[in-house]
XYZ file of C-alpha atoms in Angstrom:
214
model
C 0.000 0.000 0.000
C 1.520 3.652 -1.037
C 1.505 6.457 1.201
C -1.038 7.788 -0.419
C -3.754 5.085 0.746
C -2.639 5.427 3.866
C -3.383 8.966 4.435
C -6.503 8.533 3.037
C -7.568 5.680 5.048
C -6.052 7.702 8.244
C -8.521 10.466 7.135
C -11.491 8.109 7.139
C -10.956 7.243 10.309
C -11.183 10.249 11.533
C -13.952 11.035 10.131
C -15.477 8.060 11.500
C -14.357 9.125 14.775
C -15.443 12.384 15.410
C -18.899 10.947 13.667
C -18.776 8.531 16.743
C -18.294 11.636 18.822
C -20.985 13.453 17.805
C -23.457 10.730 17.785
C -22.982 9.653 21.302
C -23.540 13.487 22.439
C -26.923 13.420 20.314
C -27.635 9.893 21.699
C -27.136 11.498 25.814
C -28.809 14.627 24.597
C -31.950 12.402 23.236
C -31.949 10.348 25.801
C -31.768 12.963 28.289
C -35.484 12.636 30.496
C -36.484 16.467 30.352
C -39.569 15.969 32.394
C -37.931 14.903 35.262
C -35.321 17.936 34.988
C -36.847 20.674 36.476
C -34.200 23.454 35.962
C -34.344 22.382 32.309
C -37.829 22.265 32.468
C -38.255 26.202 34.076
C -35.108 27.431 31.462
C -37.320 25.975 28.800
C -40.457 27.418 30.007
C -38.415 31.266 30.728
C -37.511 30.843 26.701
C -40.744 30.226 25.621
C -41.505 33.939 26.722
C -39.508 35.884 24.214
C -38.471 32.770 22.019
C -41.440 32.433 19.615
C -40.120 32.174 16.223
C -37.610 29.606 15.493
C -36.009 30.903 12.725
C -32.625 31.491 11.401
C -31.971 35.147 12.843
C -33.824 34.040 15.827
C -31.454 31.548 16.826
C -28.494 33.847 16.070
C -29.966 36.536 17.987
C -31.064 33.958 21.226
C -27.302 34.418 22.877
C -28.238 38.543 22.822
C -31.599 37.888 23.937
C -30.932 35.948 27.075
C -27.804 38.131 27.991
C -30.504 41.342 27.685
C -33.111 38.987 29.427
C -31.130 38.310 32.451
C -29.597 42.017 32.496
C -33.135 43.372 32.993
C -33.764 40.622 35.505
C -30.920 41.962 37.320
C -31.682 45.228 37.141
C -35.370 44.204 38.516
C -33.541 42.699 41.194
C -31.482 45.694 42.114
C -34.406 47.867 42.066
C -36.221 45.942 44.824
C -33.025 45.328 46.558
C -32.848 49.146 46.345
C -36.824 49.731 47.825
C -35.579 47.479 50.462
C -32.586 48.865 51.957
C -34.956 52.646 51.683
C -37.922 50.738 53.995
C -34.817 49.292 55.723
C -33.487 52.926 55.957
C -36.617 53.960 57.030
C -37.403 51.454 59.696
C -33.887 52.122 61.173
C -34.560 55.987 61.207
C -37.699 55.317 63.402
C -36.496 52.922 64.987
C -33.244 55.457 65.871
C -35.800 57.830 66.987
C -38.040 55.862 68.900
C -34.722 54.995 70.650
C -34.209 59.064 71.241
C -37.995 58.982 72.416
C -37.528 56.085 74.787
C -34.040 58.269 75.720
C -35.393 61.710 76.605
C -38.281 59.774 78.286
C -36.192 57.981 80.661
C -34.364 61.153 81.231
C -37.494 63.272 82.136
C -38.715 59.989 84.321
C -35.531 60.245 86.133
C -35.749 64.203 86.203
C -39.474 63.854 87.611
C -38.616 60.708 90.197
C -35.603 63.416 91.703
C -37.846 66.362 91.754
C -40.478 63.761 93.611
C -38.043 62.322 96.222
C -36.530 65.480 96.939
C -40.592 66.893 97.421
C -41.262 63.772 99.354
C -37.771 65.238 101.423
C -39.414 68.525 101.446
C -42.731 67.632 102.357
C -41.652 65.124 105.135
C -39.336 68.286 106.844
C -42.314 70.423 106.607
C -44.340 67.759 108.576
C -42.098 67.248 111.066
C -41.159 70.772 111.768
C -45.214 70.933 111.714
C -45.372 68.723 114.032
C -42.297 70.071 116.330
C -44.325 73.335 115.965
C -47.585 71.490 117.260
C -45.598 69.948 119.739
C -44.308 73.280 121.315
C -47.682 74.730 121.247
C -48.900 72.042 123.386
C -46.074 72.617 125.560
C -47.138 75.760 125.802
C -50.744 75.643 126.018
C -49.676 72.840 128.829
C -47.390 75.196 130.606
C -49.604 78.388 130.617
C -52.012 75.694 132.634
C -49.849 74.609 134.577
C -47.882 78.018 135.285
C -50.713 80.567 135.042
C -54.527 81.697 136.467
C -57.121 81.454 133.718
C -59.638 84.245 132.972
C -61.976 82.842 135.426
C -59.678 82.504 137.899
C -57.886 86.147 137.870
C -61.413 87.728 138.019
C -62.213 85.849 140.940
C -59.096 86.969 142.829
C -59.746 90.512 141.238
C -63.061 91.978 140.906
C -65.189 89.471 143.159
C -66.676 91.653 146.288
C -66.915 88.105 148.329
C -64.579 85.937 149.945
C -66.054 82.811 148.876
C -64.580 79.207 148.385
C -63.495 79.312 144.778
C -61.139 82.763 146.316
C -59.728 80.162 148.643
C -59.175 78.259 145.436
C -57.634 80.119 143.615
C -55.456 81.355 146.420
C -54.152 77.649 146.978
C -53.650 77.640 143.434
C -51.176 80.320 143.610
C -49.437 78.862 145.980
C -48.991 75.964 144.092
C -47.907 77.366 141.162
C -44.961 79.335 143.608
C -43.930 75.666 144.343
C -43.769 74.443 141.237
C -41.127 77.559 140.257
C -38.843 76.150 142.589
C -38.660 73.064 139.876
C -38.354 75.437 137.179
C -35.453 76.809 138.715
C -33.540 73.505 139.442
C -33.967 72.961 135.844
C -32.291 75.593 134.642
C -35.334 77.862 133.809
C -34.218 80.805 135.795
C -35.117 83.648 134.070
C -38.801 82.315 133.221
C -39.018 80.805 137.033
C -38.336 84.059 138.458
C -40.877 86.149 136.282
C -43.600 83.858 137.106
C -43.016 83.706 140.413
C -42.742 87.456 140.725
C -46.326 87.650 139.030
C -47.616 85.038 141.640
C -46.387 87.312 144.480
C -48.253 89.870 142.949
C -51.244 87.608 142.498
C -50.685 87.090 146.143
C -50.570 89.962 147.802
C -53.775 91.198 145.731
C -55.663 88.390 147.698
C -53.945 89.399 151.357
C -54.898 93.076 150.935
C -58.776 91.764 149.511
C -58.774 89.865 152.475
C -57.688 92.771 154.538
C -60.146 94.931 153.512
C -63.036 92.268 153.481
């Protein structure tokens, strides 16, 4: 055989070969169950949309078509990625100044529990000194008893023409209250022990010269 067959035959196989190729891609591609591929199934179905006429130019044009198909998809996507971050934007804005409201709320509820303790402080000094104040005046009211002749009493020892019992009364009472000075003055009450008791002498010697005269 001359070198000439054998190129020829070399080309045939070849041939043959990338024949074989071809055919056993076609056979997987036919054989290929489409209806149980459903990514193949939804690519078909997305091409159906704007793949209607199955011609020449058609086919040529498909590779532009998708590319311009999925650009706009993208471009949907990126516009309601883009309405989500502004409601996201949004939320956080409100949510920044509900955290502002919540802030100056706290602040004022702190402000207003000071202000309310320190009334409650207020309030609570006033009482007492209210009732230190109350307590004095029954001191008082309890000493001028104790210390002094009533109305009643200084008009009987005063004006009364008679010498009667309730004189004699109030006479004793005088007396008494002289007595009690003396425990005035060992309490260190000097000044006020001596003032009343001057005013009992008084008292005193008013009822000596009625009973004088009488």
């Amino acid at each position: 055989m001359d070198s000439k067959s054998g190129i020829g035959l070399q080309g045939v196989d070849s041939d043959d070969k990338n024949s074989s190729i071809i055919q056993k891609r076609l056979n997987k591609v036919i054989d290929t169950n489409i209806d149980n591929d459903k990514d193949v199934l939804e690519a078909l179905k997305e091409l159906s949309i704007f793949f209607t006429d199955n011609t020449l130019i058609s086919r040529r044009n498909l590779r532009s078509q998708i590319e311009k198909r999925s650009l706009a998809i993208n471009e949907d996507f990126v516009s309601a990625f883009r309405k989500v971050k502004e409601t996201l934007d949004t939320m956080h804005e409100d949510v920044l100044q509900m955290n502002n409201a919540v802030t100056s709320m706290t602040t004022q509820l702190q402000n207003t529990k000071a202000q309310t303790h320190q009334l409650i402080q207020q309030t609570t000094k006033l009482q007492t000194e209210s009732d230190k104040i109350t307590m004095k005046q029954k001191i008082s009211e309890a000493f001028i008893r104790e210390f002094q002749l009533n109305e009643s009493e200084l008009n009987t020892l005063r004006n009364s023409n008679e010498i009667s019992m309730a004189f004699f009364n109030v006479l004793d009472r005088v007396d008494s209250i002289s007595q009690a000075c003396k425990l005035l003055l060992q309490s260190g009450h000097e000044t006020c022990a001596l003032d009343i008791q001057q005013q009992m002498t008084m008292y005193k010697e008013t009822a000596l010269d009625k009973i004088y005269r009488w």
